[in-house]
Coordinates of C-alpha atoms and ligand atoms in Angstrom, one line a residue:
M256 CA 0.0 0.0 0.0
Y257 CA 1.6 3.3 -1.0
K258 CA 2.1 6.1 1.4
I259 CA 1.2 9.6 0.2
L260 CA 1.8 12.9 2.0
F261 CA -0.6 15.4 0.5
A262 CA 0.8 18.9 1.0
T263 CA -1.7 21.8 0.6
S264 CA -2.3 25.3 2.0
E265 CA -6.1 24.7 2.3
A266 CA -8.6 21.9 2.6
Y267 CA -12.3 21.9 3.2
P268 CA -13.8 21.9 5.9
L269 CA -10.8 23.2 7.8
I270 CA -10.1 26.0 5.6
K271 CA -11.0 27.2 2.2
T272 CA -10.8 30.1 -0.3
G273 CA -11.4 28.4 -3.5
G274 CA -11.3 25.3 -5.5
L275 CA -8.0 23.9 -4.0
G276 CA -9.8 23.7 -0.7
D277 CA -12.5 21.7 -2.3
V278 CA -9.9 19.4 -4.0
A279 CA -8.0 18.7 -0.8
G280 CA -11.1 18.1 0.9
I281 CA -12.1 15.2 -1.1
L282 CA -9.2 13.8 -3.3
P283 CA -7.2 12.4 -0.3
A284 CA -10.3 10.6 1.0
E285 CA -11.1 9.1 -2.4
L286 CA -7.4 7.8 -2.7
A287 CA -7.9 6.4 0.8
H288 CA -10.8 4.4 -0.6
L289 CA -8.7 3.0 -3.4
G290 CA -6.4 1.5 -0.5
L291 CA -3.7 4.3 -0.2
E292 CA -2.6 5.6 3.0
V293 CA -2.8 9.3 2.6
T294 CA -1.9 11.9 5.2
I295 CA -2.7 15.5 4.5
I296 CA -0.3 18.3 5.7
L297 CA -1.4 21.9 6.2
P298 CA -0.2 24.9 8.0
A299 CA -1.7 25.2 11.6
Y300 CA -4.0 28.2 11.0
P301 CA -6.4 28.9 13.8
A302 CA -9.4 27.5 11.9
C303 CA -7.5 24.0 11.5
K304 CA -6.9 23.8 15.2
T305 CA -10.4 24.6 16.2
H306 CA -11.9 22.0 13.7
L307 CA -9.5 19.3 14.8
K308 CA -10.3 19.4 18.6
Y309 CA -8.0 16.5 19.6
L310 CA -4.6 17.2 18.5
T311 CA -1.5 15.4 19.6
E312 CA 2.1 16.3 19.0
I313 CA 4.0 13.9 16.9
A314 CA 7.3 15.6 16.3
S315 CA 9.3 18.8 16.8
L316 CA 11.6 20.4 14.3
Q317 CA 14.2 23.2 14.2
I318 CA 14.4 25.4 11.2
P319 CA 17.4 27.6 10.9
S320 CA 15.7 30.8 10.0
V321 CA 13.2 30.5 12.9
S322 CA 13.9 30.8 16.5
G323 CA 12.2 28.0 18.7
L324 CA 10.8 24.6 17.9
I325 CA 8.1 24.0 15.3
R326 CA 5.7 21.4 16.3
I327 CA 3.9 18.9 14.1
L328 CA 0.3 18.2 15.5
K329 CA -1.8 15.2 14.4
G330 CA -5.5 15.0 14.1
R331 CA -8.5 13.7 12.2
L332 CA -11.9 14.8 11.4
P333 CA -14.7 12.8 12.6
E334 CA -15.6 10.1 10.0
G335 CA -12.4 11.3 8.2
S336 CA -10.3 8.7 6.3
N337 CA -7.1 10.6 6.5
S338 CA -4.8 11.6 9.2
I339 CA -4.1 15.3 9.2
W340 CA -0.9 16.9 10.1
L341 CA -0.5 20.5 11.1
V342 CA 2.8 22.5 10.9
D343 CA 2.6 24.6 14.0
S344 CA 4.6 27.7 13.9
P345 CA 2.6 30.3 15.6
I346 CA 4.4 33.4 14.5
H347 CA 3.7 32.4 11.0
F348 CA 0.3 30.9 11.1
D349 CA -1.6 31.8 14.2
R350 CA -3.4 34.8 12.8
P351 CA -7.0 35.5 12.0
G352 CA -8.8 35.3 8.6
N353 CA -7.5 34.3 5.2
P354 CA -4.5 32.1 4.9
Y355 CA -2.9 34.4 2.2
L356 CA -4.1 37.8 2.9
G357 CA -4.3 40.2 5.9
E358 CA -7.3 42.1 6.8
N359 CA -6.5 44.9 4.6
G360 CA -7.0 42.6 1.6
Q361 CA -3.2 42.6 0.9
D362 CA -0.9 39.5 0.9
W363 CA 0.7 38.9 4.3
P364 CA 4.1 40.7 4.1
D365 CA 5.8 37.6 5.2
N366 CA 4.3 35.0 2.9
A367 CA 7.7 34.0 1.6
A368 CA 8.8 33.2 5.0
R369 CA 5.4 31.5 5.9
F370 CA 5.4 29.2 3.1
A371 CA 9.2 28.4 3.1
V372 CA 8.7 27.3 6.6
F373 CA 5.9 25.1 5.6
C374 CA 8.0 23.5 3.0
Q375 CA 11.1 23.3 5.0
A376 CA 9.1 21.5 7.8
I377 CA 7.5 19.0 5.2
T378 CA 11.1 18.2 4.0
Q379 CA 12.4 17.7 7.5
L380 CA 9.7 15.1 8.2
V381 CA 11.3 12.7 5.8
N382 CA 13.4 10.4 7.7
H383 CA 12.5 12.2 11.0
P384 CA 13.6 10.2 14.0
E385 CA 10.5 10.8 15.9
L386 CA 8.3 9.4 13.2
N387 CA 8.3 5.8 12.2
W388 CA 6.8 7.0 8.8
Q389 CA 8.1 7.7 5.3
P390 CA 6.1 8.6 2.5
D391 CA 6.4 7.0 -1.0
I392 CA 5.3 10.1 -2.6
I393 CA 4.8 13.8 -1.5
H394 CA 2.1 15.2 -3.5
C395 CA 2.6 19.0 -3.5
N396 CA -0.2 21.5 -4.7
D397 CA 0.3 25.1 -6.0
W398 CA 3.0 27.5 -5.1
Q399 CA 2.9 27.3 -1.4
T400 CA 4.4 23.9 -1.6
G401 CA 6.8 24.7 -4.5
L402 CA 10.0 24.5 -2.5
V403 CA 9.5 20.9 -1.5
P404 CA 10.8 19.3 -4.6
P405 CA 14.0 21.3 -4.7
L406 CA 14.7 21.0 -1.1
L407 CA 14.3 17.1 -1.4
A408 CA 16.0 16.7 -4.7
P409 CA 19.6 16.2 -3.3
L410 CA 18.6 13.5 -0.8
S411 CA 19.2 9.8 -1.3
N412 CA 16.4 7.5 -0.6
R413 CA 13.9 10.4 -0.8
P414 CA 10.2 10.1 -1.5
A415 CA 9.2 10.8 -5.1
T416 CA 7.6 14.2 -5.7
L417 CA 4.4 15.1 -7.7
F418 CA 3.6 18.7 -8.1
T419 CA -0.1 19.6 -9.2
I420 CA -0.6 23.1 -10.9
H421 CA -4.2 24.3 -9.9
N422 CA -3.5 27.8 -11.2
L423 CA -0.3 28.9 -13.0
A424 CA -1.1 32.6 -12.5
Y425 CA -0.3 32.4 -8.9
Q426 CA 3.4 31.9 -8.6
G427 CA 4.6 33.0 -5.4
L428 CA 7.1 35.6 -6.6
F429 CA 9.2 37.5 -4.0
S430 CA 12.5 39.4 -4.1
R431 CA 16.1 38.1 -4.0
Q432 CA 16.5 39.6 -0.7
Q433 CA 13.7 37.6 0.7
F434 CA 15.3 34.5 -0.8
E435 CA 18.4 35.3 1.0
T436 CA 16.8 35.6 4.4
L437 CA 15.3 32.2 4.3
D438 CA 18.4 30.0 4.6
L439 CA 17.8 28.2 1.4
P440 CA 20.6 26.5 -0.4
P441 CA 22.4 29.3 -2.4
Y442 CA 22.7 27.1 -5.6
L443 CA 19.0 27.4 -5.8
W444 CA 19.3 31.0 -6.9
S445 CA 19.8 30.3 -10.6
S446 CA 17.8 30.6 -13.8
S447 CA 17.6 26.7 -13.9
A448 CA 16.2 26.6 -10.5
L449 CA 14.2 29.2 -8.4
E450 CA 15.3 32.5 -10.1
F451 CA 12.7 33.8 -12.6
Y452 CA 13.6 37.2 -14.3
D453 CA 15.5 38.3 -11.1
Q454 CA 12.7 37.3 -8.8
F455 CA 12.4 34.4 -6.4
S456 CA 9.6 32.0 -7.7
F457 CA 8.2 29.2 -5.5
I458 CA 6.3 27.7 -8.3
K459 CA 9.4 27.3 -10.4
G460 CA 10.7 24.9 -7.7
G461 CA 7.8 22.6 -8.3
L462 CA 7.9 22.8 -12.1
V463 CA 11.7 22.2 -12.5
F464 CA 12.4 19.6 -9.6
A465 CA 9.2 17.6 -9.1
D466 CA 9.5 14.1 -10.6
W467 CA 6.2 14.5 -12.3
L468 CA 3.8 17.4 -12.9
T469 CA 0.0 17.5 -13.2
T470 CA -2.6 20.0 -13.9
V471 CA -6.3 19.9 -13.4
S472 CA -7.7 19.5 -16.9
P473 CA -6.3 18.1 -20.2
T474 CA -7.0 21.4 -22.1
Y475 CA -5.1 23.5 -19.5
A476 CA -2.3 21.0 -19.7
Q477 CA -1.9 21.9 -23.3
G478 CA -2.6 25.5 -22.9
I479 CA 0.2 26.1 -20.4
L480 CA 2.7 25.1 -23.0
T481 CA 2.0 28.1 -24.9
P482 CA 2.6 31.8 -24.2
E483 CA -1.2 32.5 -24.1
F484 CA -1.6 30.5 -20.9
G485 CA 1.9 29.7 -19.8
C486 CA 2.3 33.0 -17.8
G487 CA 5.9 33.3 -18.9
L488 CA 6.6 29.7 -17.7
E489 CA 5.8 28.0 -20.9
G490 CA 9.4 27.6 -21.8
V491 CA 10.1 25.7 -18.4
L492 CA 7.0 23.7 -18.9
R493 CA 7.9 22.8 -22.3
K494 CA 11.0 21.1 -21.1
R495 CA 8.9 19.1 -18.7
A496 CA 6.1 18.2 -21.2
D497 CA 6.9 14.5 -21.2
H498 CA 6.4 14.5 -17.5
L499 CA 3.1 16.6 -17.5
T500 CA -0.5 15.1 -17.3
G501 CA -3.9 16.7 -17.2
I502 CA -6.1 15.0 -14.9
L503 CA -9.6 16.5 -14.6
N504 CA -11.0 17.4 -11.2
G505 CA -14.3 15.9 -10.0
A506 CA -17.1 17.2 -8.0
D507 CA -17.9 16.1 -4.4
Y508 CA -21.4 14.9 -4.8
Q509 CA -21.7 14.3 -1.1
R510 CA -21.6 18.0 -0.5
W511 CA -22.9 19.2 -3.9
D512 CA -26.1 17.4 -4.9
P513 CA -29.6 19.0 -4.5
V514 CA -30.9 15.6 -3.5
H515 CA -29.5 15.9 0.0
D516 CA -28.0 19.4 0.2
S517 CA -28.9 20.7 3.7
F518 CA -28.0 24.3 2.8
I519 CA -30.8 24.6 0.4
K520 CA -34.6 25.5 0.8
K521 CA -36.0 22.4 -0.9
P522 CA -34.2 19.2 -2.1
Y523 CA -34.8 18.1 -5.5
S524 CA -33.8 15.5 -8.1
K525 CA -34.3 14.9 -11.8
A526 CA -37.6 13.3 -10.8
T527 CA -38.7 16.4 -8.6
W528 CA -37.1 19.1 -10.8
H529 CA -40.1 21.3 -10.4
H530 CA -39.0 21.7 -6.8
K531 CA -36.1 23.9 -8.1
A532 CA -38.6 26.7 -8.4
L533 CA -39.0 26.8 -4.6
N534 CA -35.2 27.4 -4.3
K535 CA -35.7 30.1 -6.7
L536 CA -38.3 31.9 -4.8
A537 CA -36.2 31.4 -1.6
L538 CA -33.2 33.0 -3.2
Q539 CA -35.1 35.8 -4.6
H540 CA -36.4 36.5 -1.1
Q541 CA -33.1 36.2 0.3
Y542 CA -31.7 38.7 -2.1
G543 CA -34.8 41.0 -1.8
L544 CA -35.8 40.5 -5.5
L545 CA -39.2 40.4 -7.0
E546 CA -40.5 37.1 -6.2
D547 CA -41.6 35.4 -9.4
K548 CA -40.6 32.0 -10.6
T549 CA -41.0 32.8 -14.3
I550 CA -38.2 35.4 -14.1
P551 CA -35.1 33.7 -15.3
I552 CA -32.2 34.3 -12.6
L553 CA -28.4 34.3 -13.8
G554 CA -26.1 33.5 -10.8
F555 CA -22.3 34.0 -10.3
V556 CA -20.3 32.7 -7.6
G557 CA -16.5 33.3 -7.6
R558 CA -13.6 35.3 -6.9
L559 CA -13.9 38.9 -8.2
V560 CA -10.7 38.9 -10.0
E561 CA -9.8 39.4 -13.7
Q562 CA -9.4 35.6 -14.3
K563 CA -13.1 35.0 -13.8
G564 CA -14.2 37.5 -16.4
I565 CA -16.4 39.5 -13.9
D566 CA -15.6 42.8 -15.9
L567 CA -17.2 41.2 -18.8
I568 CA -20.4 40.7 -16.9
I569 CA -20.1 44.2 -15.3
D570 CA -19.8 45.7 -18.8
I571 CA -23.1 44.4 -20.0
L572 CA -25.2 44.4 -17.0
P573 CA -27.2 47.5 -17.7
K574 CA -28.0 46.3 -21.2
L575 CA -28.9 42.9 -19.7
F576 CA -31.4 44.5 -17.3
S577 CA -33.6 45.6 -20.3
N578 CA -34.6 41.9 -20.4
K579 CA -36.9 40.5 -17.8
I580 CA -34.2 38.9 -15.8
Q581 CA -32.5 38.9 -12.5
V582 CA -28.7 38.5 -11.7
V583 CA -27.3 37.4 -8.4
F584 CA -23.7 37.6 -7.4
L585 CA -21.6 36.2 -4.5
G586 CA -18.0 37.0 -4.3
E587 CA -15.2 39.0 -3.1
G588 CA -12.1 40.2 -4.5
H589 CA -10.6 43.5 -6.1
K590 CA -12.1 46.5 -4.5
S591 CA -12.7 48.1 -7.8
Y592 CA -14.9 45.3 -9.0
Q593 CA -16.7 45.2 -5.6
N594 CA -17.4 48.9 -5.7
T595 CA -18.7 48.9 -9.3
L596 CA -21.0 46.0 -8.5
Q597 CA -22.2 47.9 -5.5
K598 CA -23.0 51.0 -7.6
I599 CA -25.0 49.1 -10.2
A600 CA -26.9 47.1 -7.6
R601 CA -28.1 50.3 -6.0
D602 CA -29.5 51.3 -9.5
Y603 CA -31.3 48.0 -10.0
P604 CA -32.5 46.8 -6.6
R605 CA -35.3 44.4 -7.9
Q606 CA -33.2 42.8 -10.5
M607 CA -29.8 42.6 -9.1
G608 CA -28.7 40.8 -5.8
L609 CA -25.3 41.2 -4.5
S610 CA -23.4 39.8 -1.7
I611 CA -19.6 40.8 -1.3
S612 CA -18.8 38.0 1.2
Y613 CA -17.5 34.5 1.6
N614 CA -20.6 32.4 2.3
E615 CA -20.7 28.6 1.9
Q616 CA -24.6 28.5 2.4
L617 CA -25.2 31.2 -0.1
A618 CA -23.0 29.5 -2.7
H619 CA -25.2 26.4 -2.5
S620 CA -28.5 28.4 -2.5
I621 CA -27.4 30.2 -6.0
Q622 CA -26.6 26.8 -7.5
A623 CA -30.1 25.7 -6.5
G624 CA -32.0 28.8 -7.2
A625 CA -30.5 30.3 -10.4
D626 CA -31.4 29.0 -13.8
I627 CA -28.2 30.1 -15.6
F628 CA -24.6 30.0 -14.1
L629 CA -22.3 32.6 -15.5
M630 CA -18.7 31.6 -15.8
P631 CA -16.9 33.8 -18.4
S632 CA -13.4 33.0 -17.1
R633 CA -10.6 34.4 -19.3
F634 CA -8.8 31.2 -18.3
E635 CA -9.8 28.2 -16.2
P636 CA -7.5 25.5 -15.2
C637 CA -10.5 23.2 -14.3
G638 CA -13.3 25.0 -12.5
L639 CA -15.5 23.3 -10.0
T640 CA -18.5 25.7 -9.9
Q641 CA -19.6 24.9 -13.4
L642 CA -19.6 21.1 -12.3
Y643 CA -21.8 21.9 -9.3
A644 CA -24.1 24.0 -11.5
L645 CA -24.7 20.9 -13.8
R646 CA -25.6 18.8 -10.9
Y647 CA -28.1 21.4 -9.8
G648 CA -29.7 21.7 -13.3
T649 CA -28.3 25.3 -13.5
I650 CA -27.2 25.7 -17.1
P651 CA -23.6 27.2 -17.4
I652 CA -22.8 29.9 -19.9
V653 CA -18.8 29.6 -20.3
H654 CA -16.0 30.9 -22.3
R655 CA -14.5 28.0 -24.2
T656 CA -11.2 27.7 -22.3
G657 CA -9.4 25.0 -20.1
G658 CA -11.5 22.8 -18.0
L659 CA -14.7 24.6 -19.2
S660 CA -14.1 23.2 -22.6
D661 CA -13.4 19.8 -21.1
T662 CA -16.7 19.6 -19.1
I663 CA -19.5 21.2 -20.9
V664 CA -21.3 20.2 -24.2
E665 CA -22.5 22.9 -26.3
A666 CA -26.3 23.5 -26.4
T667 CA -26.9 23.1 -30.2
E668 CA -30.4 22.3 -31.3
E669 CA -29.1 18.9 -32.4
N670 CA -27.2 18.2 -29.1
I671 CA -30.2 19.1 -27.0
Q672 CA -32.5 16.8 -29.0
Q673 CA -29.9 14.0 -28.5
E674 CA -29.8 14.6 -24.8
L675 CA -26.1 15.6 -24.9
A676 CA -26.2 19.4 -24.3
T677 CA -25.4 20.8 -21.0
G678 CA -24.3 24.7 -21.6
F679 CA -23.6 27.5 -23.7
F680 CA -20.2 28.6 -25.0
F681 CA -18.7 31.8 -26.4
E682 CA -15.4 31.8 -28.1
E683 CA -13.8 35.3 -27.7
P684 CA -13.8 36.8 -24.0
S685 CA -15.5 39.9 -24.8
P686 CA -18.6 41.5 -23.3
S687 CA -20.4 41.3 -26.7
A688 CA -19.6 37.6 -27.2
L689 CA -21.0 36.9 -23.7
F690 CA -24.1 39.0 -24.2
T691 CA -24.8 37.0 -27.5
A692 CA -24.3 33.7 -25.5
I693 CA -26.8 34.9 -22.8
Q694 CA -29.4 36.0 -25.4
K695 CA -29.0 32.5 -27.0
A696 CA -29.7 30.8 -23.5
L697 CA -32.5 33.1 -22.8
T698 CA -34.1 32.1 -26.2
V699 CA -34.0 28.4 -25.1
Y700 CA -35.2 29.3 -21.5
A701 CA -38.3 30.7 -23.2
Q702 CA -39.1 27.1 -24.5
P703 CA -39.7 25.3 -21.2
D704 CA -39.7 21.8 -22.8
Q705 CA -36.3 22.3 -24.3
W706 CA -35.0 24.1 -21.2
R707 CA -36.2 21.2 -19.0
E708 CA -34.5 18.7 -21.4
L709 CA -31.3 20.7 -21.1
A710 CA -31.5 20.9 -17.3
L711 CA -32.2 17.1 -16.8
T712 CA -29.3 16.2 -19.2
A713 CA -27.1 18.6 -17.1
M714 CA -28.2 16.9 -13.8
G715 CA -27.4 13.5 -15.2
Q716 CA -23.7 14.4 -15.8
N717 CA -21.2 12.5 -13.7
F718 CA -17.9 14.0 -12.9
S719 CA -17.2 11.6 -10.0
W720 CA -13.9 12.0 -8.0
R721 CA -13.6 8.2 -8.1
T722 CA -12.5 8.5 -11.9
S723 CA -10.0 11.2 -11.1
A724 CA -8.6 9.5 -8.0
K725 CA -8.1 6.3 -10.1
A726 CA -6.1 8.5 -12.6
Y727 CA -3.8 9.8 -9.7
Y728 CA -3.6 6.2 -8.3
N729 CA -2.3 5.1 -11.8
L730 CA 0.1 7.9 -11.9
Y731 CA 1.5 7.3 -8.5
H732 CA 2.0 3.5 -9.5
Q733 CA 3.7 4.5 -12.7
M734 CA 6.0 7.1 -10.9
L735 CA 7.0 4.5 -8.3
S736 CA 7.4 1.6 -10.8
N737 CA 9.7 3.6 -13.0
R738 CA 12.0 5.1 -10.3
P739 CA 15.7 4.4 -10.7
T740 CA 17.2 2.8 -7.6
Q741 CA 18.6 5.4 -5.4
Ligands
ADP172 P1 -11.1 28.9 -8.1 O1 -10.5 27.7 -7.5 O2 -10.5 29.4 -9.3 O3 -11.6 30.0 -7.2 P2 -13.2 26.8 -8.6 O4 -14.5 26.9 -9.5 O5 -12.3 25.7 -8.9 O6 -12.5 28.3 -8.7 O7 -13.6 26.7 -7.2 C1 -14.3 27.8 -6.4 C2 -14.9 27.1 -5.1 O8 -14.9 28.3 -4.2 C3 -16.2 26.7 -5.1 O9 -16.5 25.8 -4.3 C4 -17.1 27.9 -5.0 O10 -18.3 27.5 -4.6 C5 -16.2 28.5 -3.9 N1 -16.4 30.0 -3.7 C6 -15.9 31.1 -4.5 N2 -16.2 32.2 -4.0 C7 -17.1 31.9 -3.1 C8 -17.8 32.8 -2.1 N3 -17.7 34.2 -2.1 N4 -18.6 32.2 -1.1 C9 -18.6 30.9 -0.9 N5 -17.8 30.1 -1.8 C10 -17.2 30.6 -2.7
GLC173 C1 -7.7 26.9 -9.1 C2 -8.3 27.1 -10.5 C3 -9.6 26.4 -10.7 C4 -9.6 24.9 -10.3 C5 -9.0 24.9 -8.8 C6 -9.0 23.4 -8.1 O1 -8.1 27.7 -8.2 O2 -8.4 28.5 -10.7 O3 -9.9 26.3 -12.2 O4 -10.8 24.3 -10.4 O5 -7.8 25.5 -8.6 O6 -8.1 22.6 -8.9

């Protein structure tokens, strides 16, 4: 039975800011169901300590740039299939709120030190005298874990390393001075290692040194080899192209299925699809909108950042509101988008619902109550919210990119008739292309039989984590079978 250490900076339900939290909240459990021993390792944020009430100290470490000992705490969620280890360095992680941002919405100024300590601690756990445990593979996720592969690389008898790119646009870039304060091996300051145009890049550590790379959809795996989606790292990635695999994420249907979703007003299934309308009325009520189940609702749930194409929606909102429609938003992010949305919401109080917050319950209520899910992302490594929307019979309108291309089937008349269609695409990330796609969707919405067909086909899609977990399992097996003896 392979032993995996799954390193992540967030995992639902302990702490979550986006899709990585969802993935880390389910993939390790699915891998455990396939017979692997998977331990999750996270920074000991206050939220993690509160969730995991019974924690025991299993090891302590000394990291040269940090005064005092760092403790490794072990816990488990009730019913959880995985052990959870927390890297407890209070000066780095014992602070309120978001794992990456301070209360002012800016990155914590010491993020380089915080996540370097996280990576150094993980590296020290390999062959640690207090632990009678050595993983076969360390599975790293995103830049916050990017220093693990380079720090392990020189060791003999080390675990294999896999680095998963959830979003190449977040790279963990810092200054050379910061590199120098962290007690990292000086040879890592090189253009063939962590140096990236004179900056210190965490993600490059993963991309250059991990034994294998994955990203979260096949189309994004191709895309990141090109200048359009490679964020300047396409050259580095092209050199690793024969060690890069796209494995599509899944949806956690235990948490995201209207049949048994305790966050929503009225559960429903394909057989009781008409109950979706009760969730619409509840959503209209919650947002103070006109309560009328014949009005189509367009929903948006996501980070208010350029990636998600929120500006494309903002651009066409006044024009959209000349239709008899409502639009509801849930998100937080850049101040300028927040302010503009607030201003428009004041002008259209009966048609636009806005919540600038992070609210798990509301995210579910929008999936259940909306008719259409807007996801005009400029790029999307995988995207989970469109997968959830499908299961709730909420038809996605998406830009044809990355994981959105891999998960949605275009609602042409023929595809609708053949019960294949699940959503609407637009090709160019422009306001007018989005507007045209929305008009197309509203035309189909006006034909209730066709819309119902579309919604039921969407609800029948199955993006189960079991399939994705098997792909990771096979990759782990391949990595370990092909290892040169050390
Ligand atoms: P990304 O990881 O790029 O943000 P994904 O679609 O992969 O996008 O995952 C986003 C996850 O975060 C989903 O579970 C979504 O419901 C959740 N989410 C995003 N914004 C909010 C919010 N403001 N409140 C609650 N949940 C949110
Ligand atoms: C990232 C991506 C998103 C993906 C998620 C989980 O945040 O932006 O597309 O679904 O990671 O892999």
